[in-house]
Coordinates of C-alpha atoms and ligand atoms in Angstrom, one line a residue:
Chain A
X1 CA -9.7 -14.8 -13.5
X2 CA -10.4 -10.9 -14.0
X3 CA -12.0 -7.9 -11.9
X4 CA -15.6 -7.8 -11.1
X5 CA -18.0 -5.2 -9.7
X6 CA -19.4 -8.1 -7.3
X7 CA -15.7 -9.4 -6.8
X8 CA -14.9 -5.7 -5.3
X9 CA -17.6 -5.8 -3.0
X10 CA -16.8 -9.5 -2.1
X11 CA -13.5 -8.3 -1.0
X12 CA -14.6 -5.2 0.7
X13 CA -17.0 -7.2 2.7
X14 CA -14.2 -9.8 3.3
X15 CA -12.5 -6.6 5.0
X16 CA -15.3 -5.2 6.8
X17 CA -16.5 -8.6 8.6
X18 CA -12.6 -9.9 9.1
X19 CA -12.1 -6.8 11.7
X20 CA -13.1 -7.0 15.4
X21 CA -13.0 -3.3 15.1
X22 CA -16.2 -3.4 12.7
X23 CA -18.1 -5.9 14.7
X24 CA -17.3 -3.7 18.1
X25 CA -18.2 -0.4 16.4
X26 CA -21.5 -1.9 14.9
X27 CA -22.3 -3.2 18.2
X28 CA -21.8 -0.4 20.3
X29 CA -23.8 1.5 17.5
X30 CA -27.0 -0.7 17.8
X31 CA -26.4 -0.5 21.8
X32 CA -26.3 3.3 21.7
X33 CA -29.5 3.2 19.8
X34 CA -31.5 0.9 22.2
X35 CA -29.9 1.7 25.3
X36 CA -30.6 5.5 25.1
X37 CA -34.1 5.0 23.6
X38 CA -35.0 2.9 26.4
X39 CA -33.4 5.1 28.9
X40 CA -35.7 8.2 27.1
X41 CA -39.1 6.0 27.1
X42 CA -38.7 5.5 30.6
X43 CA -37.7 8.8 32.1
X44 CA -39.2 11.5 29.9
X45 CA -42.2 13.1 29.6
X46 CA -43.7 17.0 28.2
X47 CA -46.0 17.9 25.8
X48 CA -45.8 17.0 22.0
X49 CA -43.5 14.1 23.0
X50 CA -44.4 11.4 21.2
X51 CA -43.4 7.4 22.3
X52 CA -41.4 6.9 18.7
X53 CA -39.1 10.2 19.4
X54 CA -38.4 9.1 22.8
X55 CA -37.4 5.2 21.4
X56 CA -35.1 7.1 18.6
X57 CA -33.6 9.4 20.9
X58 CA -30.4 7.4 21.1
X59 CA -30.0 8.0 17.1
X60 CA -27.6 11.3 17.2
X61 CA -25.1 9.0 19.3
X62 CA -25.9 5.7 17.0
X63 CA -24.9 8.5 14.3
X64 CA -21.4 9.4 15.7
X65 CA -20.6 5.8 16.4
X66 CA -21.8 4.5 12.6
X67 CA -20.1 7.2 11.5
X68 CA -16.6 6.2 13.2
X69 CA -17.2 2.8 11.5
X70 CA -17.0 4.0 8.2
X71 CA -14.1 6.2 8.8
X72 CA -12.1 3.4 10.7
X73 CA -12.8 1.2 7.6
X74 CA -12.0 3.7 4.7
X75 CA -9.3 6.0 6.8
X76 CA -7.8 2.6 8.4
X77 CA -6.6 1.4 5.2
X78 CA -4.7 4.5 4.8
X79 CA -3.0 4.8 8.5
X80 CA -2.0 0.9 8.1
X81 CA -1.1 0.9 4.7
X82 CA -3.7 -1.8 3.4
X83 CA -4.9 0.8 1.0
X84 CA -1.1 0.1 -1.1
X85 CA -2.7 -3.4 -1.6
X86 CA -6.0 -2.7 -2.3
X87 CA -5.2 -0.6 -5.3
X88 CA -1.9 -3.0 -6.7
X89 CA -4.8 -4.8 -6.6
X90 CA -7.6 -2.5 -7.9
X91 CA -5.9 -0.2 -9.8
X92 CA -8.8 1.5 -11.1
X93 CA -9.8 3.1 -7.5
X94 CA -13.0 4.1 -7.8
X95 CA -14.9 0.6 -7.4
X96 CA -13.0 0.0 -4.3
X97 CA -14.7 3.3 -3.0
X98 CA -17.9 2.1 -4.7
X99 CA -17.9 -1.1 -2.6
X100 CA -16.8 0.1 0.4
X101 CA -19.7 2.5 0.7
X102 CA -22.2 -0.1 -0.3
X103 CA -21.1 -2.6 2.0
X104 CA -20.7 -0.2 5.2
X105 CA -24.0 1.5 4.1
X106 CA -25.6 -1.8 3.9
X107 CA -24.7 -3.3 7.2
X108 CA -25.5 0.1 8.9
X109 CA -29.2 0.0 7.5
X110 CA -29.8 -4.0 8.2
X111 CA -28.2 -3.7 12.0
X112 CA -29.5 -0.2 12.8
X113 CA -33.0 -0.9 11.3
X114 CA -33.5 -3.9 13.3
X115 CA -31.6 -1.0 16.3
X116 CA -34.7 0.7 15.9
X117 CA -37.5 -1.6 15.9
X118 CA -35.7 -2.8 19.4
X119 CA -35.6 0.4 20.5
X120 CA -39.0 1.0 19.9
X121 CA -40.2 -2.0 21.3
X122 CA -37.8 -1.5 24.1
X123 CA -38.9 1.9 24.9
X124 CA -43.1 0.6 24.5
X125 CA -42.2 -2.0 27.2
X126 CA -40.7 0.7 29.9
X127 CA -42.5 3.4 28.8
X128 CA -43.7 6.1 31.1
X129 CA -47.2 7.0 32.1
X130 CA -46.6 10.5 31.0
X131 CA -46.6 9.5 27.3
X132 CA -49.1 7.6 25.3
X133 CA -48.1 4.7 23.6
X134 CA -48.2 4.3 19.7
X135 CA -48.6 1.3 17.6
X136 CA -46.5 0.2 14.4
X137 CA -49.6 0.6 12.2
X138 CA -50.1 4.3 13.4
X139 CA -49.5 7.0 11.1
X140 CA -45.6 7.7 10.4
X141 CA -44.4 5.0 13.1
X142 CA -43.1 2.8 10.3
X143 CA -42.2 5.6 8.2
X144 CA -39.6 7.0 11.4
X145 CA -37.8 3.4 12.2
X146 CA -37.4 2.8 8.9
X147 CA -36.0 6.0 8.1
X148 CA -34.0 5.7 11.3
X149 CA -32.4 2.7 9.6
X150 CA -31.8 4.9 6.5
X151 CA -30.4 7.6 7.7
X152 CA -28.1 5.7 9.9
X153 CA -26.6 3.9 6.3
X154 CA -26.1 7.1 4.9
X155 CA -24.1 8.3 8.1
X156 CA -21.8 5.1 7.7
X157 CA -21.2 6.1 3.7
X158 CA -20.6 9.7 4.6
X159 CA -18.0 8.2 7.1
X160 CA -16.5 6.2 4.4
X161 CA -16.3 8.9 2.5
X162 CA -14.7 11.5 5.0
X163 CA -12.3 8.5 5.5
X164 CA -11.4 8.1 2.2
X165 CA -11.1 12.3 1.7
X166 CA -9.0 13.2 4.5
X167 CA -7.2 9.8 4.9
X168 CA -6.8 10.0 8.8
X169 CA -8.9 8.8 11.0
X170 CA -8.7 11.3 13.7
X171 CA -9.4 14.2 11.3
X172 CA -12.3 12.3 9.7
X173 CA -13.7 11.8 12.9
X174 CA -13.4 15.2 14.0
X175 CA -15.0 16.6 10.8
X176 CA -17.9 13.8 11.4
X177 CA -18.5 15.0 14.6
X178 CA -18.1 18.8 13.9
X179 CA -20.7 18.3 11.0
X180 CA -23.1 16.6 12.8
X181 CA -23.1 17.8 16.2
X182 CA -21.3 21.2 16.6
X183 CA -22.8 22.9 13.3
X184 CA -26.2 22.5 14.6
X185 CA -25.4 24.0 17.9
X186 CA -23.1 27.2 16.1
X187 CA -26.1 28.0 13.7
X188 CA -27.9 28.5 17.2
X189 CA -25.7 31.7 17.8
X190 CA -26.9 33.0 14.3
X191 CA -29.4 36.0 14.3
X192 CA -32.9 34.7 14.7
X193 CA -33.8 35.1 11.1
X194 CA -30.7 33.7 9.5
X195 CA -31.0 30.4 11.6
X196 CA -34.4 29.5 11.1
X197 CA -33.6 29.8 7.3
X198 CA -30.5 27.4 7.7
X199 CA -31.2 25.3 10.4
X200 CA -33.4 23.0 8.9
X201 CA -31.1 22.1 6.3
X202 CA -27.9 21.3 8.4
X203 CA -27.2 17.7 7.7
X204 CA -28.2 16.2 10.9
X205 CA -31.2 18.0 11.2
X206 CA -32.3 17.5 7.7
X207 CA -31.0 13.5 8.5
X208 CA -33.5 13.4 11.7
X209 CA -36.4 14.6 9.7
X210 CA -37.3 10.9 8.4
X211 CA -37.5 9.8 11.9
X212 CA -39.6 12.8 13.7
X213 CA -43.1 11.9 14.2
X214 CA -44.3 15.1 15.4
X215 CA -41.6 17.3 13.7
X216 CA -40.7 20.9 14.8
X217 CA -41.8 24.3 13.4
X218 CA -38.1 24.5 11.5
X219 CA -37.8 21.3 10.0
X220 CA -37.7 19.8 6.6
X221 CA -40.7 17.3 5.8
X222 CA -39.4 13.9 6.2
X223 CA -38.4 12.4 3.1
X224 CA -37.3 15.6 1.9
X225 CA -34.9 15.9 4.9
X226 CA -33.7 12.7 3.7
X227 CA -32.9 13.9 0.6
X228 CA -31.1 16.6 1.5
X229 CA -28.5 14.6 3.7
X230 CA -28.2 12.0 1.2
X231 CA -27.0 15.3 -1.0
X232 CA -24.6 15.9 1.8
X233 CA -23.3 12.3 1.3
X234 CA -23.6 12.4 -2.4
X235 CA -21.1 15.7 -2.5
X236 CA -18.7 14.1 0.0
X237 CA -18.6 10.8 -1.9
X238 CA -17.3 12.9 -5.2
X239 CA -14.5 15.1 -3.4
X240 CA -13.4 11.4 -2.2
X241 CA -13.2 10.0 -6.0
X242 CA -11.7 13.1 -7.2
X243 CA -9.0 12.9 -4.6
X244 CA -8.6 9.4 -5.2
X245 CA -8.0 9.7 -8.7
X246 CA -5.9 12.4 -8.6
X247 CA -3.4 12.2 -5.7
X248 CA -1.0 9.5 -5.3
X249 CA -2.1 6.2 -2.9
Chain B
X1 CA 7.8 -7.1 -19.3
X2 CA 7.8 -4.1 -17.7
X3 CA 8.9 -1.1 -19.8
X4 CA 10.0 2.4 -17.7
X5 CA 9.9 5.4 -20.7
X6 CA 11.8 8.8 -19.7
X7 CA 9.7 8.7 -16.5
X8 CA 10.5 11.8 -14.1
X9 CA 8.8 12.1 -10.7
X10 CA 8.8 15.1 -8.6
X11 CA 7.1 15.5 -5.0
X12 CA 7.4 19.1 -4.4
X13 CA 10.4 20.7 -6.3
X14 CA 12.2 17.7 -5.4
X15 CA 13.0 15.3 -8.8
X16 CA 13.1 11.6 -7.2
X17 CA 13.3 10.3 -10.4
X18 CA 14.7 11.7 -13.4
X19 CA 14.2 10.2 -17.0
X20 CA 14.7 6.9 -16.1
X21 CA 14.4 4.8 -18.8
X22 CA 14.8 0.8 -18.4
X23 CA 13.4 -2.4 -19.9
X24 CA 12.8 -5.7 -17.4
X25 CA 12.4 -8.9 -19.7
X26 CA 10.7 -12.3 -19.4
X27 CA 13.0 -14.8 -18.3
X28 CA 15.2 -12.8 -16.8
X29 CA 16.0 -11.6 -13.0
X30 CA 16.4 -8.3 -13.3
X31 CA 18.4 -6.7 -10.4
X32 CA 17.4 -2.9 -9.2
X33 CA 20.1 -1.5 -7.7
X34 CA 21.0 2.3 -6.1
X35 CA 21.6 3.3 -2.5
X36 CA 19.6 4.7 -0.1
X37 CA 17.2 7.2 -1.4
X38 CA 18.1 6.4 -5.4
X39 CA 14.7 6.3 -6.1
X40 CA 13.9 2.5 -6.5
X41 CA 11.0 2.0 -4.4
X42 CA 9.5 5.4 -5.9
X43 CA 9.5 3.8 -9.1
X44 CA 8.5 0.2 -8.3
X45 CA 5.4 2.6 -7.0
X46 CA 4.5 4.2 -10.5
X47 CA 5.1 0.9 -11.7
X48 CA 1.9 -0.5 -10.3
X49 CA 0.3 3.0 -10.6
X50 CA 0.2 4.1 -6.9
X51 CA 2.1 7.1 -7.7
X52 CA 1.9 8.7 -11.1
X53 CA 4.6 10.1 -13.1
X54 CA 5.0 13.5 -13.2
X55 CA 6.2 12.3 -17.1
X56 CA 6.9 9.9 -19.0
X57 CA 5.0 6.5 -18.9
X58 CA 5.2 2.9 -17.6
X59 CA 3.9 -0.4 -19.5
X60 CA 3.4 -3.4 -17.7
X61 CA 2.9 -6.5 -20.5
X62 CA 2.5 -3.6 -23.1
X63 CA -0.3 -1.9 -21.5
X64 CA -0.8 0.7 -18.3
X65 CA -1.4 -1.3 -15.4
X66 CA -4.6 0.3 -14.3
X67 CA -6.1 -0.4 -18.0
X68 CA -5.7 -4.1 -17.3
X69 CA -8.4 -6.3 -16.8
X70 CA -6.8 -8.3 -14.3
X71 CA -4.2 -6.6 -12.7
X72 CA -2.9 -9.2 -10.4
X73 CA -2.6 -11.6 -13.1
X74 CA -0.1 -9.2 -15.0
X75 CA 2.0 -8.4 -11.7
X76 CA 2.4 -9.2 -8.7
X77 CA 4.0 -6.7 -6.0
X78 CA 5.7 -7.0 -2.6
X79 CA 6.1 -3.2 -1.5
X80 CA 8.8 -1.5 0.7
X81 CA 6.3 -0.6 3.1
X82 CA 3.6 -2.3 4.7
X83 CA 0.1 -2.9 2.6
X84 CA -1.2 -4.9 5.2
X85 CA -4.1 -4.3 7.8
X86 CA -2.4 -5.5 11.3
X87 CA -5.7 -6.2 12.7
X88 CA -6.4 -9.0 9.9
X89 CA -5.4 -12.4 9.8
X90 CA -3.3 -13.5 6.7
X91 CA -5.9 -15.4 5.0
X92 CA -8.5 -13.0 5.4
X93 CA -5.7 -10.6 4.0
X94 CA -4.8 -12.7 1.3
X95 CA -8.5 -13.5 0.7
X96 CA -9.7 -10.0 0.1
X97 CA -7.3 -9.5 -2.4
X98 CA -8.1 -12.6 -4.1
X99 CA -12.1 -12.0 -4.5
X100 CA -11.4 -8.7 -5.9
X101 CA -10.3 -10.9 -9.4
X102 CA -12.3 -14.3 -8.0
X103 CA -9.2 -16.1 -7.2
X104 CA -10.3 -19.4 -5.4
X105 CA -9.7 -20.1 -2.0
X106 CA -7.5 -23.0 -2.7
X107 CA -4.9 -20.6 -4.2
X108 CA -5.1 -18.5 -1.0
X109 CA -4.0 -21.7 0.8
X110 CA -1.7 -22.8 -1.8
X111 CA 0.3 -19.5 -1.1
X112 CA 0.5 -19.7 2.2
X113 CA 1.7 -23.3 1.9
X114 CA 4.3 -21.8 -0.6
X115 CA 5.7 -19.3 1.6
X116 CA 5.7 -21.4 4.8
X117 CA 2.6 -19.7 6.6
X118 CA 0.1 -22.4 7.0
X119 CA 0.9 -22.5 10.6
X120 CA 0.0 -18.7 11.2
X121 CA -2.5 -18.1 8.2
X122 CA -5.1 -17.5 11.3
X123 CA -2.6 -15.2 13.1
X124 CA -3.3 -11.3 13.3
X125 CA -0.8 -9.9 11.1
X126 CA 0.2 -7.3 13.5
X127 CA 1.9 -10.1 15.9
X128 CA 4.0 -11.4 12.8
X129 CA 7.7 -10.8 12.7
X130 CA 9.3 -8.9 10.0
X131 CA 10.3 -12.2 8.2
X132 CA 6.7 -13.7 8.3
X133 CA 5.3 -10.3 7.5
X134 CA 7.7 -10.5 4.2
X135 CA 6.6 -13.7 3.4
X136 CA 3.3 -12.8 3.4
X137 CA 3.6 -10.2 1.4
X138 CA 5.5 -12.5 -1.2
X139 CA 2.9 -14.8 -1.0
X140 CA 0.3 -12.0 -1.6
X141 CA 2.5 -10.9 -5.0
X142 CA 2.1 -14.5 -6.5
X143 CA -1.7 -15.0 -5.4
X144 CA -2.7 -14.0 -9.0
X145 CA -0.3 -16.5 -11.0
X146 CA 1.5 -13.2 -12.3
X147 CA 3.6 -12.9 -15.3
X148 CA 5.8 -10.2 -13.9
X149 CA 7.0 -10.3 -10.2
X150 CA 8.3 -7.2 -8.4
X151 CA 10.2 -7.4 -5.1
X152 CA 11.2 -4.1 -3.1
X153 CA 14.2 -5.6 -0.9
X154 CA 12.8 -8.8 -0.5
X155 CA 15.4 -10.4 2.1
X156 CA 14.9 -7.7 3.8
X157 CA 14.5 -9.3 7.7
X158 CA 14.6 -13.2 6.7
X159 CA 16.8 -15.3 8.0
X160 CA 19.1 -17.1 6.0
X161 CA 16.8 -19.9 5.0
X162 CA 14.3 -18.0 4.1
X163 CA 16.7 -16.0 1.9
X164 CA 18.0 -19.0 0.2
X165 CA 14.1 -19.2 -0.8
X166 CA 13.8 -16.4 -2.0
X167 CA 16.6 -16.8 -4.4
X168 CA 15.3 -20.5 -5.6
X169 CA 12.1 -18.7 -5.9
X170 CA 13.0 -15.6 -8.0
X171 CA 15.2 -17.9 -10.0
X172 CA 12.5 -20.7 -10.6
X173 CA 9.8 -18.2 -11.8
X174 CA 12.5 -16.7 -14.1
X175 CA 12.9 -19.7 -15.2
X176 CA 9.5 -20.5 -15.9
X177 CA 9.5 -17.4 -18.5
X178 CA 8.2 -14.6 -16.1
X179 CA 9.6 -11.4 -15.3
X180 CA 11.0 -10.6 -12.3
X181 CA 12.6 -7.3 -10.9
X182 CA 13.8 -7.2 -7.8
X183 CA 15.5 -4.7 -5.8
X184 CA 18.5 -4.1 -3.1
X185 CA 20.9 -2.0 -2.1
X186 CA 22.8 -5.0 -1.5
X187 CA 25.1 -6.0 -5.1
X188 CA 26.5 -9.1 -3.6
X189 CA 22.7 -10.4 -2.8
X190 CA 21.5 -9.2 -6.2
X191 CA 24.4 -10.5 -8.2
X192 CA 23.6 -13.8 -6.9
X193 CA 20.3 -14.6 -8.7
X194 CA 20.3 -11.2 -11.2
X195 CA 21.0 -11.9 -15.0
X196 CA 20.5 -7.9 -16.0
X197 CA 21.5 -5.2 -13.8
X198 CA 19.8 -1.9 -13.5
X199 CA 21.7 0.6 -11.6
X200 CA 20.1 4.1 -10.6
X201 CA 21.3 7.0 -8.7
X202 CA 19.6 10.2 -7.5
X203 CA 17.0 9.1 -9.8
X204 CA 18.8 8.6 -12.9
X205 CA 19.9 5.2 -14.9
X206 CA 23.6 4.8 -14.1
X207 CA 24.1 1.7 -15.5
X208 CA 22.1 -0.9 -17.6
X209 CA 24.2 -3.8 -17.6
X210 CA 24.8 -8.0 -16.6
X211 CA 26.9 -9.2 -13.6
X212 CA 29.4 -10.4 -15.9
X213 CA 29.9 -7.1 -17.7
X214 CA 30.3 -5.0 -14.4
X215 CA 32.9 -7.2 -13.1
X216 CA 36.4 -5.9 -14.8
X217 CA 39.4 -7.0 -13.9
X218 CA 41.6 -4.6 -11.8
X219 CA 45.1 -5.8 -11.3
X220 CA 47.3 -9.0 -9.9
X221 CA 48.7 -9.6 -7.0
X222 CA 52.5 -10.9 -6.9
X223 CA 54.8 -12.3 -4.5
X224 CA 58.3 -12.9 -5.2
X225 CA 61.6 -13.1 -3.8
X226 CA 63.0 -10.1 -5.8
X227 CA 60.6 -7.8 -6.0
X228 CA 63.1 -5.0 -7.5
X229 CA 63.9 -7.2 -9.9
X230 CA 60.9 -8.0 -11.0
X231 CA 59.6 -4.1 -10.9
X232 CA 62.7 -3.0 -13.4
X233 CA 61.3 -5.6 -15.5
X234 CA 58.1 -5.3 -16.2
X235 CA 58.0 -1.5 -15.3
X236 CA 56.9 0.6 -18.4
X237 CA 54.3 3.2 -20.0
X238 CA 51.0 1.7 -19.0
X239 CA 52.0 -0.5 -16.1
X240 CA 51.9 0.2 -12.4
X241 CA 53.9 -1.7 -9.8
X242 CA 53.3 -0.9 -6.4
X243 CA 54.6 -2.5 -3.2
X244 CA 51.9 -3.2 -0.8
X245 CA 54.4 -3.4 2.0
X246 CA 53.2 -6.7 3.1
X247 CA 55.3 -10.1 3.5
X248 CA 58.3 -8.1 4.3
X249 CA 58.5 -6.0 0.9
X250 CA 57.7 -9.4 -1.0
X251 CA 54.3 -8.4 -2.1
X252 CA 53.5 -6.0 -5.2
X253 CA 50.3 -5.2 -7.0
X254 CA 50.2 -4.9 -11.0
X255 CA 48.0 -2.8 -13.3
X256 CA 48.3 -3.1 -16.7
X257 CA 49.7 -6.3 -17.5
X258 CA 47.9 -10.1 -17.2
X259 CA 48.8 -12.4 -14.5
X260 CA 50.2 -14.4 -17.6
X261 CA 52.4 -11.9 -19.2
X262 CA 54.0 -10.9 -15.7
X263 CA 54.9 -15.1 -15.4
X264 CA 55.9 -15.3 -18.6
X265 CA 58.5 -12.5 -18.2
X266 CA 59.4 -13.3 -14.8
X267 CA 60.2 -16.8 -16.1
X268 CA 62.7 -15.6 -18.9
X269 CA 64.8 -14.1 -15.9
X270 CA 64.4 -16.9 -13.8
X271 CA 62.8 -14.7 -10.7
X272 CA 60.9 -17.1 -8.4
X273 CA 57.2 -16.5 -8.1
X274 CA 55.5 -17.2 -4.8
X275 CA 52.2 -16.1 -5.4
X276 CA 50.5 -14.9 -9.0
X277 CA 47.0 -13.8 -8.3
X278 CA 44.5 -12.0 -10.4
X279 CA 42.2 -9.7 -8.0
X280 CA 38.9 -8.7 -9.5
X281 CA 37.4 -5.3 -8.3
X282 CA 34.8 -6.7 -6.0
X283 CA 30.9 -6.2 -7.5
X284 CA 30.6 -4.1 -4.5
X285 CA 33.4 -2.0 -5.2
X286 CA 32.3 -1.8 -8.8
X287 CA 28.7 -0.6 -7.6
X288 CA 30.4 1.9 -5.3
X289 CA 32.4 3.3 -8.0
X290 CA 29.4 3.6 -9.9
X291 CA 27.3 5.2 -7.9
X292 CA 30.0 7.7 -6.2
X293 CA 30.8 9.0 -9.9
X294 CA 27.0 10.1 -9.6
X295 CA 26.8 11.6 -6.6
X296 CA 30.0 13.8 -7.7
X297 CA 28.6 14.7 -11.3
X298 CA 25.2 15.6 -9.4
X299 CA 27.0 18.3 -6.7
X300 CA 29.1 19.8 -9.4
X301 CA 26.3 20.8 -11.1
Ligands
ATP1 N1 5.6 10.6 -1.2 C1 7.0 11.4 -1.1 N2 7.3 12.6 -0.8 C2 8.5 13.2 -0.7 N3 9.4 12.5 -0.9 C3 9.2 11.4 -1.1 C4 8.0 10.6 -1.0 N4 8.5 9.3 -1.4 C5 9.7 9.4 -1.5 N5 10.5 10.5 -1.7 C6 11.9 10.9 -1.5 O1 12.4 10.2 -2.9 C7 13.7 10.2 -2.3 C8 13.9 8.3 -3.1 O2 12.9 7.8 -2.1 P1 12.6 6.4 -2.5 O3 12.3 5.4 -1.4 O4 12.2 5.8 -3.4 O5 14.2 5.6 -2.6 P2 15.1 4.2 -2.9 O6 16.0 3.9 -3.9 O7 13.6 3.4 -2.6 O8 15.8 4.0 -1.1 P3 15.8 2.8 -0.2 O9 16.9 1.7 -1.1 O10 16.3 3.7 1.2 O11 14.8 2.1 0.0 C9 14.1 10.3 -1.3 O12 14.8 11.0 -1.3 C10 12.7 10.1 -0.6 O13 12.6 11.1 0.6
MG2 MG1 13.1 1.9 -1.3

């Protein structure tokens, strides 16, 4: 009998799967991705719009939902007091952060990748006449769908890191929503030259690059964008790890 | 074995535990006593590494708890504050803890049975009563079959049957050679099971003693037909005789002499005695005296 990395991951999976809120939040995330993708596919058309971009237009809201999933998993331990049992069992603490991130990230990648494909298939079925359909084999389509799953998986990890860092669900969700949704809007208020320089590097803009078939002018290359977003996640994780080691539980 | 060595904990500029040292040894139940806010729960959190001491150190079975490869086997703990997610079932909670250490599912069922929680094992913990929550906490503490069991006010919320269960459980664990540390602010409860007492007040060690040593003879209650004669006979230096005013003035309270000495003296003069009863300070009083002094000492500084 001893602590093993695999054991801590198994424990985190047990915690993840034994809460109703987990399943609800996961289901809502997938639903938002698919439903908004289909609605947009059926309704919108215009120059430069591709079927894939339309199918993935639910990704902004899905990101918020999947981020909340990560937050609840982590901050929920603090708000309920469960963290004391968790750290009494794993007093080194960091394995808990890594395992929680792994479980939330992997679950989100699996479900949201499936969701992205479902949104694509559903969107294709209801696609309006103003947009030409594309196939999975067409350039960039597979990358965009797989990239959507990876991006949303990383958002779940970001939620875990924020939850462990600020230890309050409301606080972490506010930071998450602010970082993903509000910051890009605020950047638009800056002088044009500055905005153009920093906008591509903002978290949600960088992360979405990977799932955009027709990138705009001020957008990073797909994998570069995802790497930048992964950088944000890594920094937040490092901050959470630092606080975990330094302060009382 | 738990060794607390010169441990100090400050929150801001408030010193909650002040250079506290004591040892809880295997094979005995150590009662950890002190009034509200004495720092008992804080000390226990430092023992499991949830809070870090400002200075000093704590060893569990000779090492720092966090460095153990199987912490749940070293020490099982029930903390004062709730440490379980209300949305999970008892089984899922214990299973999650067990999996960190590769503890088999059968052990989870075992501790659920031990705590009498089989019927509610699949219910959400949020729906548990206070006592059921305590039982789950105790089940969790026993999960790793630990060498040290540390419980913060375990009987809190338990019914009489539950209190008896905890008492027998702890006595059994100590008899198996385990170290048992339990906190309380009720001396009467602790004195029934503890061999060794560690008493704290305002974060400081007030006494590291045994139940037997703490109970000191206080005086003798005497009921006699001739209170004035007896008073004249035994009165002297170091002896106080006071009338309690009860029983038409026939009851006296004597300190400084044993019941035997009073009885023999009365016999030499043929003074009839109806009652001759040594009165021990109750443990509760001894405890209160001890902690009251600490508060005065603290205030005088
Ligand atoms: N995290 C914290 N931050 C600030 N003060 C704290 C913290 N935890 C405990 N305290 C303070 O430390 C003191 C000791 O608290 P503690 O809970 O250890 O006492 P206790 O002996 O367990 O009391 P009780 O018998 O009421 O359970 C209290 O004054 C409490 O307010
Ligand atoms: Mg306490």
